Every structure is written in C-alpha cells, then in structure tokens.
PDB file of C-alpha atoms in Angstrom:
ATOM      1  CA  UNK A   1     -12.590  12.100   2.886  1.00 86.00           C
ATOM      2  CA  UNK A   2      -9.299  12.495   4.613  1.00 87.00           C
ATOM      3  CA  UNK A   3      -9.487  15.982   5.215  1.00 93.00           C
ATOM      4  CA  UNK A   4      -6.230  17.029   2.922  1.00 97.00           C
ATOM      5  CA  UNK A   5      -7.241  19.225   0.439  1.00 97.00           C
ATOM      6  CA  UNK A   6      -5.316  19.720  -2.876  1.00 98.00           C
ATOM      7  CA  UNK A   7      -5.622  21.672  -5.812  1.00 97.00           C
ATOM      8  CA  UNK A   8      -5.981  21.884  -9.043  1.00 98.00           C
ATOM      9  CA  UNK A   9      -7.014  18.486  -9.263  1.00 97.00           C
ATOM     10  CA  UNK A  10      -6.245  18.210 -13.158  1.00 97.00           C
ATOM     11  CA  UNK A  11      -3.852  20.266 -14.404  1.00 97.00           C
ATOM     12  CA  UNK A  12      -2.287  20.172 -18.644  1.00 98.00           C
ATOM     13  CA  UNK A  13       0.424  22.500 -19.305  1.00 98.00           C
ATOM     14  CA  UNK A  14       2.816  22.611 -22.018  1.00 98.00           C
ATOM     15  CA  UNK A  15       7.359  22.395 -21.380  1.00 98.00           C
ATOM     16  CA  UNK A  16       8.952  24.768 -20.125  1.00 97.00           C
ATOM     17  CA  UNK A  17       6.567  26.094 -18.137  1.00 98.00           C
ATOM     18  CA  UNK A  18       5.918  26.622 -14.599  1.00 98.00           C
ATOM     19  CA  UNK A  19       3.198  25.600 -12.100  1.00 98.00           C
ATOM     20  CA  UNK A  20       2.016  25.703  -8.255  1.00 98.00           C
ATOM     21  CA  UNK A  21       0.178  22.928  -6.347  1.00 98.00           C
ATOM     22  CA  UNK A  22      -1.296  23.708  -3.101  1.00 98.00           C
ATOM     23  CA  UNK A  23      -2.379  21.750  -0.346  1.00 98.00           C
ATOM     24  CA  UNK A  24      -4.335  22.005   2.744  1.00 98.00           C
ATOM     25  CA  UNK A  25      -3.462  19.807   5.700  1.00 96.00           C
ATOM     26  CA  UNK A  26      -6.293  18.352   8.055  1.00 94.00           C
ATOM     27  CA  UNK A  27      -7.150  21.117  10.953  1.00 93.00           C
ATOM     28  CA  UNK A  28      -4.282  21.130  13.433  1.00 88.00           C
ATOM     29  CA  UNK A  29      -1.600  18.964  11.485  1.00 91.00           C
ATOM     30  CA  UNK A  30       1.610  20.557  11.489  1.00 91.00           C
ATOM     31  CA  UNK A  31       3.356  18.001   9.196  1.00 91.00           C
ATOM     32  CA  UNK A  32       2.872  18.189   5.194  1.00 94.00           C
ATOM     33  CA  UNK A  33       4.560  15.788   3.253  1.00 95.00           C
ATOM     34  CA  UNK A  34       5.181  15.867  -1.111  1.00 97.00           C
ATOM     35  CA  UNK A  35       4.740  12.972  -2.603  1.00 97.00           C
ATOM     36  CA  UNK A  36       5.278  12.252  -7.038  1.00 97.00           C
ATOM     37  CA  UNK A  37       3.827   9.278  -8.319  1.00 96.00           C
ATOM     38  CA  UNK A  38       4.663   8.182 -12.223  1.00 92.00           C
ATOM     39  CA  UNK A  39       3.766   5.475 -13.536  1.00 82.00           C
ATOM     40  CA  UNK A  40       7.313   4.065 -13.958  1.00 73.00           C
ATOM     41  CA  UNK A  41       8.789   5.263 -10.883  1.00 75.00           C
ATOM     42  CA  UNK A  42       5.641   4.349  -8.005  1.00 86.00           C
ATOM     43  CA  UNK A  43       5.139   6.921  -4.772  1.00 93.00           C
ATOM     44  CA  UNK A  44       8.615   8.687  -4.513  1.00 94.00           C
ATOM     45  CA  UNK A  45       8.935  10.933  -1.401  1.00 94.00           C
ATOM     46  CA  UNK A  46       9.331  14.861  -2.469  1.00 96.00           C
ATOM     47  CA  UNK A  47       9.826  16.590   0.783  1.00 96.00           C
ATOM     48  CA  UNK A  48       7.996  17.467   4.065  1.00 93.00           C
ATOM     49  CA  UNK A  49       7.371  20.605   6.113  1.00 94.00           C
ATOM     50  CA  UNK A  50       6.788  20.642   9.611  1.00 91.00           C
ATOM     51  CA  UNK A  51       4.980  23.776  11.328  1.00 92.00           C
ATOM     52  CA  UNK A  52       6.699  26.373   8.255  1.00 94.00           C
ATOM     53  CA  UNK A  53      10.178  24.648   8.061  1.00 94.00           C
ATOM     54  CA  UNK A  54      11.924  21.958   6.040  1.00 94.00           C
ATOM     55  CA  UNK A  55      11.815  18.743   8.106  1.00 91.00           C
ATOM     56  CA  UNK A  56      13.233  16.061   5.080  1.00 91.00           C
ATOM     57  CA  UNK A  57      13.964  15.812   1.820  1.00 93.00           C
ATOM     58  CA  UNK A  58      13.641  13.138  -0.616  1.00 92.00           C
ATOM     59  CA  UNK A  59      13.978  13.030  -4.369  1.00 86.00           C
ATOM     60  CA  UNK A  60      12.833  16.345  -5.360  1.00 95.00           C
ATOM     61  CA  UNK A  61      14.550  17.757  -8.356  1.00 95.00           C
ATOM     62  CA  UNK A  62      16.130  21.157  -7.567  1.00 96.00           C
ATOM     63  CA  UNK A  63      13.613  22.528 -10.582  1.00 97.00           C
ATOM     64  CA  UNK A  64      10.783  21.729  -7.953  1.00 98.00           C
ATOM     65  CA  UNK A  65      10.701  23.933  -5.063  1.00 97.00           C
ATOM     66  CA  UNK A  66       8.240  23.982  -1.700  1.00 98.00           C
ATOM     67  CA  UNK A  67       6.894  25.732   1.105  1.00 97.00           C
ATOM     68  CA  UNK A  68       4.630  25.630   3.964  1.00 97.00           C
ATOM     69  CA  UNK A  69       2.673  29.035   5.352  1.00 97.00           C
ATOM     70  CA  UNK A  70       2.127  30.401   8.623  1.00 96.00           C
ATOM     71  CA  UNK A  71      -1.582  29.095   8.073  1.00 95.00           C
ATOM     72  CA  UNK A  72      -0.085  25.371   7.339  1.00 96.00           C
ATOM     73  CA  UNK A  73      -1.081  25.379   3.865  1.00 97.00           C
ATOM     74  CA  UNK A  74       2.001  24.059   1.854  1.00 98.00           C
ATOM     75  CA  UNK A  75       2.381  24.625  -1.990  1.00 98.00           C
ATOM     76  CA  UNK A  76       4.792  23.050  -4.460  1.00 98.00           C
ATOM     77  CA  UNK A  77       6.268  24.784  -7.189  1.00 98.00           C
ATOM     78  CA  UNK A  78       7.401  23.386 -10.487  1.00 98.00           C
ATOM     79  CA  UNK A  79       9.622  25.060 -12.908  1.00 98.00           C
ATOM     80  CA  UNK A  80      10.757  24.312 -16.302  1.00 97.00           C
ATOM     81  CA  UNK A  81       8.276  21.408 -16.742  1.00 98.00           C
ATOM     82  CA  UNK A  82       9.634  18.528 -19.046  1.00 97.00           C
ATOM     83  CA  UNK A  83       7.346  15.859 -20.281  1.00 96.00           C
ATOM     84  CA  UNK A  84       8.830  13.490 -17.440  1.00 94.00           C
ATOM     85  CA  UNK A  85       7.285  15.392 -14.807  1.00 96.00           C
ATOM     86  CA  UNK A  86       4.139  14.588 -15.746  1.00 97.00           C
ATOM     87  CA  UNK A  87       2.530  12.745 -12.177  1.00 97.00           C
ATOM     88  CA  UNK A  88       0.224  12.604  -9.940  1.00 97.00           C
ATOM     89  CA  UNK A  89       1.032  14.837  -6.991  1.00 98.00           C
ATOM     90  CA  UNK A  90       0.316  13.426  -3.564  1.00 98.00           C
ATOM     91  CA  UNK A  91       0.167  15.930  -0.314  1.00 97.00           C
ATOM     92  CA  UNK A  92      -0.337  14.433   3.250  1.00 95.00           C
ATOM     93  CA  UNK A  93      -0.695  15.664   6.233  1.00 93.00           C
ATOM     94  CA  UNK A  94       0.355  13.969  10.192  1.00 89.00           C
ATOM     95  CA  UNK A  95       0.039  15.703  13.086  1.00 82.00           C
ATOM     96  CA  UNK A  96       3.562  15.640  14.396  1.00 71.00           C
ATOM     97  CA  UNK A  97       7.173  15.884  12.478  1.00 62.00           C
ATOM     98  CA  UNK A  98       9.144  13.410  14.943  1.00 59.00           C
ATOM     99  CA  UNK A  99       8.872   9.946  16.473  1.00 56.00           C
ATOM    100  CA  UNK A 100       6.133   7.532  15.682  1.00 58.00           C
ATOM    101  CA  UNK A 101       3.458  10.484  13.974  1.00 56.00           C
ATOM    102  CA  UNK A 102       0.918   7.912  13.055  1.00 69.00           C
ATOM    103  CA  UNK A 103      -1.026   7.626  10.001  1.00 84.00           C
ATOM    104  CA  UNK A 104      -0.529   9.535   6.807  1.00 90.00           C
ATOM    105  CA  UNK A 105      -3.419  11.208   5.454  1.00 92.00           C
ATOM    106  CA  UNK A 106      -3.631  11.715   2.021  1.00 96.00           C
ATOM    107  CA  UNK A 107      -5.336  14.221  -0.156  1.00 97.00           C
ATOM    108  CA  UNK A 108      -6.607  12.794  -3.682  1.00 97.00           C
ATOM    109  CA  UNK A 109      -3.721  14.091  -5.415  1.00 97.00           C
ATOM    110  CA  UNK A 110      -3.408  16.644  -8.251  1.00 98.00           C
ATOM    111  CA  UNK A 111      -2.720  15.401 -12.094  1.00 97.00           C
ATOM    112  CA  UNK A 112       0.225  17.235 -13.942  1.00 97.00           C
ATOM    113  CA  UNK A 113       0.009  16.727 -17.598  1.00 97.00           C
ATOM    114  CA  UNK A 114       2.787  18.443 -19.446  1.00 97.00           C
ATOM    115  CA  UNK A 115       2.509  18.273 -23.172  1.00 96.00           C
TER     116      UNK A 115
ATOM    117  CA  UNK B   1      14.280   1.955   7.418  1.00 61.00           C
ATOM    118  CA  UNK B   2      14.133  -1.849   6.519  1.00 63.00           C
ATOM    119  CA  UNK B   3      13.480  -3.070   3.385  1.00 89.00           C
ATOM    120  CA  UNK B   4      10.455  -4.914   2.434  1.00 94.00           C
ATOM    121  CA  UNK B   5      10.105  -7.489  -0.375  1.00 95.00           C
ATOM    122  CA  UNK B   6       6.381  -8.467  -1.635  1.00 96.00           C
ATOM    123  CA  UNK B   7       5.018 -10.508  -3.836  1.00 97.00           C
ATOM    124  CA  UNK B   8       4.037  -8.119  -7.312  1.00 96.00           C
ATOM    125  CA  UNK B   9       0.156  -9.006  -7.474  1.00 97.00           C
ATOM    126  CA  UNK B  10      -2.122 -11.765  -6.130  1.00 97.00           C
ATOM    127  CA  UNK B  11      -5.843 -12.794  -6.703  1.00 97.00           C
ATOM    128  CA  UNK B  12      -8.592 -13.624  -4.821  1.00 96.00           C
ATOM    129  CA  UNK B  13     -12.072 -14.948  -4.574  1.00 97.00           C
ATOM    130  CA  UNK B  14     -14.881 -12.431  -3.528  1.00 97.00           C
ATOM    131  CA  UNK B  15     -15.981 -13.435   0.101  1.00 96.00           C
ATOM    132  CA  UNK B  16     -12.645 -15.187   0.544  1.00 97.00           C
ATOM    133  CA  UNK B  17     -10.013 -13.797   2.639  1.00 97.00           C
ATOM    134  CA  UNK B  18      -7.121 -12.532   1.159  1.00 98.00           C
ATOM    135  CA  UNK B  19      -3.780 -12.948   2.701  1.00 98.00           C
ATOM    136  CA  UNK B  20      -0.987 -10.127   1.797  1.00 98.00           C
ATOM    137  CA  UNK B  21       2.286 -11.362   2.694  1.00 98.00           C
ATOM    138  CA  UNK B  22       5.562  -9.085   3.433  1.00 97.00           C
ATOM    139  CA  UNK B  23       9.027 -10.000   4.401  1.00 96.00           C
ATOM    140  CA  UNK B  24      11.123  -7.268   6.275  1.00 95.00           C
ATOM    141  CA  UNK B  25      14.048  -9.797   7.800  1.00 93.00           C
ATOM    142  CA  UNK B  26      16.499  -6.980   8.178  1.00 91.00           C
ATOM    143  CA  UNK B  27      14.007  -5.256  10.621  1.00 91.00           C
ATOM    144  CA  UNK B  28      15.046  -3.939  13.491  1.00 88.00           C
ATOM    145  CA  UNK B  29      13.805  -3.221  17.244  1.00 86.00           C
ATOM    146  CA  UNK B  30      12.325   0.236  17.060  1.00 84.00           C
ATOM    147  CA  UNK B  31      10.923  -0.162  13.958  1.00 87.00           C
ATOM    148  CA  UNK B  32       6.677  -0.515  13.151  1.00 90.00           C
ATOM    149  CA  UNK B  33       5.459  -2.332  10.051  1.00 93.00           C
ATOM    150  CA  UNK B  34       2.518  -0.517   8.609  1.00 93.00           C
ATOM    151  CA  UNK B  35      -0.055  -0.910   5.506  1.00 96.00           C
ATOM    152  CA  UNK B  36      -1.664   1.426   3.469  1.00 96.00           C
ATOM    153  CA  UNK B  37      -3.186   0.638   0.452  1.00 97.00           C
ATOM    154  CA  UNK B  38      -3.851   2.646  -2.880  1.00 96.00           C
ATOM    155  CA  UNK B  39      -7.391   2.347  -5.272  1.00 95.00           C
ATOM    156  CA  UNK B  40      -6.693   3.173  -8.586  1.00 90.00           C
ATOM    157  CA  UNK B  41      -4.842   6.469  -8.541  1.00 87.00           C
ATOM    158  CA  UNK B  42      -6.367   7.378  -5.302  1.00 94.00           C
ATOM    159  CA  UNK B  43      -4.893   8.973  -2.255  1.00 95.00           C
ATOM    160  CA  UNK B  44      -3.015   5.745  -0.257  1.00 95.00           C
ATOM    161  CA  UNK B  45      -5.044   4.919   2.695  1.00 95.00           C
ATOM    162  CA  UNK B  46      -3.627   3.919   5.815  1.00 93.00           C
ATOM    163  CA  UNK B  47      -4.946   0.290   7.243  1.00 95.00           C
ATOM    164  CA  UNK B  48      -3.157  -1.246  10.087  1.00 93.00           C
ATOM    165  CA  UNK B  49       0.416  -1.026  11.757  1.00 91.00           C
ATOM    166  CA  UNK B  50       1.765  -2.881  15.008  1.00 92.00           C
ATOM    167  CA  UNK B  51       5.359  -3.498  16.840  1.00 91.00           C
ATOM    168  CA  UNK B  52       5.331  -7.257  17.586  1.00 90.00           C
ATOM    169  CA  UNK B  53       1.760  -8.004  18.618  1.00 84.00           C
ATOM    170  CA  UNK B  54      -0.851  -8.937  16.087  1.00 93.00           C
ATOM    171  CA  UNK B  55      -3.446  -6.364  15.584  1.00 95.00           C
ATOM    172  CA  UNK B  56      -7.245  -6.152  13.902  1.00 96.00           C
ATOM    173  CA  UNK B  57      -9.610  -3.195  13.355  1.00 94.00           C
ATOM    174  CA  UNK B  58     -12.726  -2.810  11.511  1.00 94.00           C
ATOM    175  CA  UNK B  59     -10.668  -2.818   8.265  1.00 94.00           C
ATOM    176  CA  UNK B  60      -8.172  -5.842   8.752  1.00 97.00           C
ATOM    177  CA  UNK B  61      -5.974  -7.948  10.454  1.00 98.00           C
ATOM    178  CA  UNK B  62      -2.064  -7.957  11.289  1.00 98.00           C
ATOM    179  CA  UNK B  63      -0.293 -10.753  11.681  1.00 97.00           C
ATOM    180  CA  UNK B  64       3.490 -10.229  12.587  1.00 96.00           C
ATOM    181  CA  UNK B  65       5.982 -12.934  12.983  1.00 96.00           C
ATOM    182  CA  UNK B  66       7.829 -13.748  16.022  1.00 94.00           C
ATOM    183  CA  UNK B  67      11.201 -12.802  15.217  1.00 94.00           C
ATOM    184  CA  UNK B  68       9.199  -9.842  13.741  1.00 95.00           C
ATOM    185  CA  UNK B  69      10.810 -10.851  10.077  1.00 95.00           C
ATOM    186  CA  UNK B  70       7.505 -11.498   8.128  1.00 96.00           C
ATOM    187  CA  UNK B  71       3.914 -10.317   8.492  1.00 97.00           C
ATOM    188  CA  UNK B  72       0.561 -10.985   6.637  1.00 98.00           C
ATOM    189  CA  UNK B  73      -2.309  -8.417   6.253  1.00 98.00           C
ATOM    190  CA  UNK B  74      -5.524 -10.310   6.343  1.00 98.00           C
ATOM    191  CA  UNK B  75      -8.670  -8.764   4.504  1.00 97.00           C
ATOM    192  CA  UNK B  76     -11.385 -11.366   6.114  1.00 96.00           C
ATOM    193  CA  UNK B  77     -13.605 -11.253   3.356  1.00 95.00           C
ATOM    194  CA  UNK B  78     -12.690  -9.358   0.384  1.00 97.00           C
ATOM    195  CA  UNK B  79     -14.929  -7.515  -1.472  1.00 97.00           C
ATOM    196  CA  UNK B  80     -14.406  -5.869  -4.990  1.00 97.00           C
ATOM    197  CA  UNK B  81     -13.614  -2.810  -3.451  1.00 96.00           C
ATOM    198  CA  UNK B  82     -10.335  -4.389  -1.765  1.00 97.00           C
ATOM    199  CA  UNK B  83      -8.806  -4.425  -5.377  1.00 98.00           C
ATOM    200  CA  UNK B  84      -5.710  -2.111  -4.835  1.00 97.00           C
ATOM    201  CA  UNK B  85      -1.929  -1.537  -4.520  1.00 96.00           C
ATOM    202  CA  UNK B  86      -1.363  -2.654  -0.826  1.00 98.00           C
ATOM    203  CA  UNK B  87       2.437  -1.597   0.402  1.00 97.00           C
ATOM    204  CA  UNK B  88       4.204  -2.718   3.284  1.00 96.00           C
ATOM    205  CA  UNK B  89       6.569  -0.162   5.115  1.00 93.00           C
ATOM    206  CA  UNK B  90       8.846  -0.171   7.652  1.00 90.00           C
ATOM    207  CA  UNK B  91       9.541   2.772  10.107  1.00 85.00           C
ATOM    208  CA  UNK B  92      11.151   3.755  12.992  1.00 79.00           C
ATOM    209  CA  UNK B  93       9.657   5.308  15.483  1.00 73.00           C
ATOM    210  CA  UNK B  94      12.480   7.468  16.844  1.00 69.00           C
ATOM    211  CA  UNK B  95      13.757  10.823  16.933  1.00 63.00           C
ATOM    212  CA  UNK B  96      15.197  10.420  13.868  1.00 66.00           C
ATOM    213  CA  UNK B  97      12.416  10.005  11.779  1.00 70.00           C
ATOM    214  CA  UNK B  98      10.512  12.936  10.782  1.00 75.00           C
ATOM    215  CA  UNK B  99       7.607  10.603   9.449  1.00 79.00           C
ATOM    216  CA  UNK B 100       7.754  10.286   6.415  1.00 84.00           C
ATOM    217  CA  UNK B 101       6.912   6.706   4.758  1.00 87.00           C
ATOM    218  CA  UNK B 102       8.809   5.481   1.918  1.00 88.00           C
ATOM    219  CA  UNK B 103       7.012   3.307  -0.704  1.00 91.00           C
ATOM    220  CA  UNK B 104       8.060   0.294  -2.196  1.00 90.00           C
ATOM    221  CA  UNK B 105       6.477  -1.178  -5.374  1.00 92.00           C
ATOM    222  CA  UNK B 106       3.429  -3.099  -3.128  1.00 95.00           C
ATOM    223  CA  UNK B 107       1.416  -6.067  -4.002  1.00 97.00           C
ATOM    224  CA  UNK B 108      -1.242  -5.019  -6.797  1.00 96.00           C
ATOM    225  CA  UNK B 109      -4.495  -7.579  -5.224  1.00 98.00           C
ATOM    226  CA  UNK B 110      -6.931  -8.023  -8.061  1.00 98.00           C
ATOM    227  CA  UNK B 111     -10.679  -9.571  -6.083  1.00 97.00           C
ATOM    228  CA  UNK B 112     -12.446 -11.635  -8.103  1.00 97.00           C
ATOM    229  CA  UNK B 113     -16.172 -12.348  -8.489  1.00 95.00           C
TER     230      UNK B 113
END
C-alpha cells in the first residue's frame, strides 16, 4: 500500500461525456502528480500540483482539466470523453515540488472506459 | 532529462538473477538514474536510484558505470513476482525540476519457472 488513494477505481462511461477522478496524496505530501497510461502510448505525464498550485505540465489535452485543494486532495476532470481517452489514470504523490523529491508514490490507478 | 534506451523485454530463470540493462550516454552531472517498475497494470513502484556510486537495498542492486553512461539493475534472485515493466529514468536534481519522472517504454522482464 503506498498510501495514495484514488477513486473510482473502475469507471465505464459513454462519449461525450464528462468525468472526475480524485486522488488522495500520502499524509503530508504536498506534490500530486497526473499520470495517463494507454496501451499504445505507455505512462505519459498529465500535470502536477504542488501545495494548491500548478507546478508542470505535460501532455494533458486542454479537454482534461485539474486541481489540487486546500486539504491536498487533487482531482482530474475530463470533458467530452472520446473513445481514445480510455486509460488507466495514475495519481502520485512526493513530498516536495523542487530539487531531488525522491520517490514517487503511486496510487493503483483508476480505469476509464469510454464506450 | 537524458534519454534512456532499453532493451524491449528479457527472460529469466526463477532463482537466477536477472540483470536489467540501461544506457543513458547523454547523461549529465546533476542528473540521478532511478528504477521503478510496474506489475501488470499496477501502480509503478519505485526500486533503487543513485548518482555515481553503486547502490543495494532489500529490493535490488544498482550498478552505474563510471563515466555514469550505462547502469544495470540487478534482481539477485528473481522470483515470479519480479515479472514486470522495469523503466529506467533520468532526472535532475535541481531547481528546475519540479519532480516529475518521465517514462520511457521500459524493459517488459518475463521470470520463468
């Protein structure tokens, strides 16, 4: 258990639709980090939050949106679902947002079927 | 961050130590190597990383090149439960990075009884 919590962990929606992941980061981590994994395309890097703001983006479609709360918790938001974005949704969590943060940790990930 | 190239997939014996190798030759001074590895649609999980020294824990060892262009993850004695994606990153440790780790494709090891 790596302490990052994310849910749903299955989710099957249909195009055109829209839907929210959440995650919670391990107590006291201030970094969250969004992470898509298709099968085609391997772990591509979303975007991260650090303590409520943005700290990096990757390639996260402008249809996909994110934030992170004044509790940490960090949810990801995706809009006008096409059968591509059907993934597995990876949060982690680090402690820090600069400089050598250590290890990832990752939560189990969250299953977007889009039908 | 520096590229890494590794090999698509490798086998190994069960018991036998597997050997992941990972090229990085554009690497440069402030940067770490680290693994992580991935079990079947999983969460990854982090391994090992080091600078320039070689490095072991509980899980495995790191062996990193001299001129710091190469390294090999050693599993000691691989067990069915080492099948995985294992990836190879590069990143600086600076003020410019926020963190974040940036796959590549990995080496998919398949243990075998």
């Amino acid at each position: 258990d790596s302490g990052v919590t994310q849910t749903p962990k299955h989710l099957i929606t249909a195009t055109g639709q829209r839907v929210t992941l959440r995650c919670s980061p391990r107590s006291g981590d201030l970094s969250v980090y969004w992470y898509q994994q298709s099968l085609d395309q391997g772990l591509q890097f979303l975007i991260q939050y650090y303590n409520g703001e943005e700290r990096a983006k990757g390639n996260i479609l402008e249809r996909f949106s994110a934030q992170q709360f004044p509790d940490l918790h960090s949810e990801l938001n995706l809009s006008s679902l096409e059968l591509g974005d059907s993934a597995l949704y990876f949060c982690a969590s680090s402690p820090a947002g600069t400089g050598l943060t250590g290890e990832l940790f990752f939560g189990e990930g969250s299953r977007l079927t889009v039908l | 961050d520096a590229k890494t190239t590794q090999p698509p997939s490798m086998d190994c014996a069960e018991g036998r130590a597997a050997n992941l190798p990972c090229n990085h030759s554009t690497i440069s001074g402030n940067e770490y190597v680290y693994w992580y590895r991935q079990i079947h649609s999983q969460g990854p999980q982090y391994i090992i990383h080091g600078l320039k020294n070689n490095e072991t824990n509980e899980m495995a060892s790191l062996i990193i090149t001299e001129d710091r262009k190469s390294s090999t993850l050693i599993l000691p004695h691989a067990t069915l439960r080492d099948t995985a994606v294992y990836y190879c990153i590069v990143r600086d440790y600076g003020s410019s990075n926020t963190g974040k780790l940036i796959f590549g494709q990995g080496t998919t090891l398949q243990v075998k009884p």
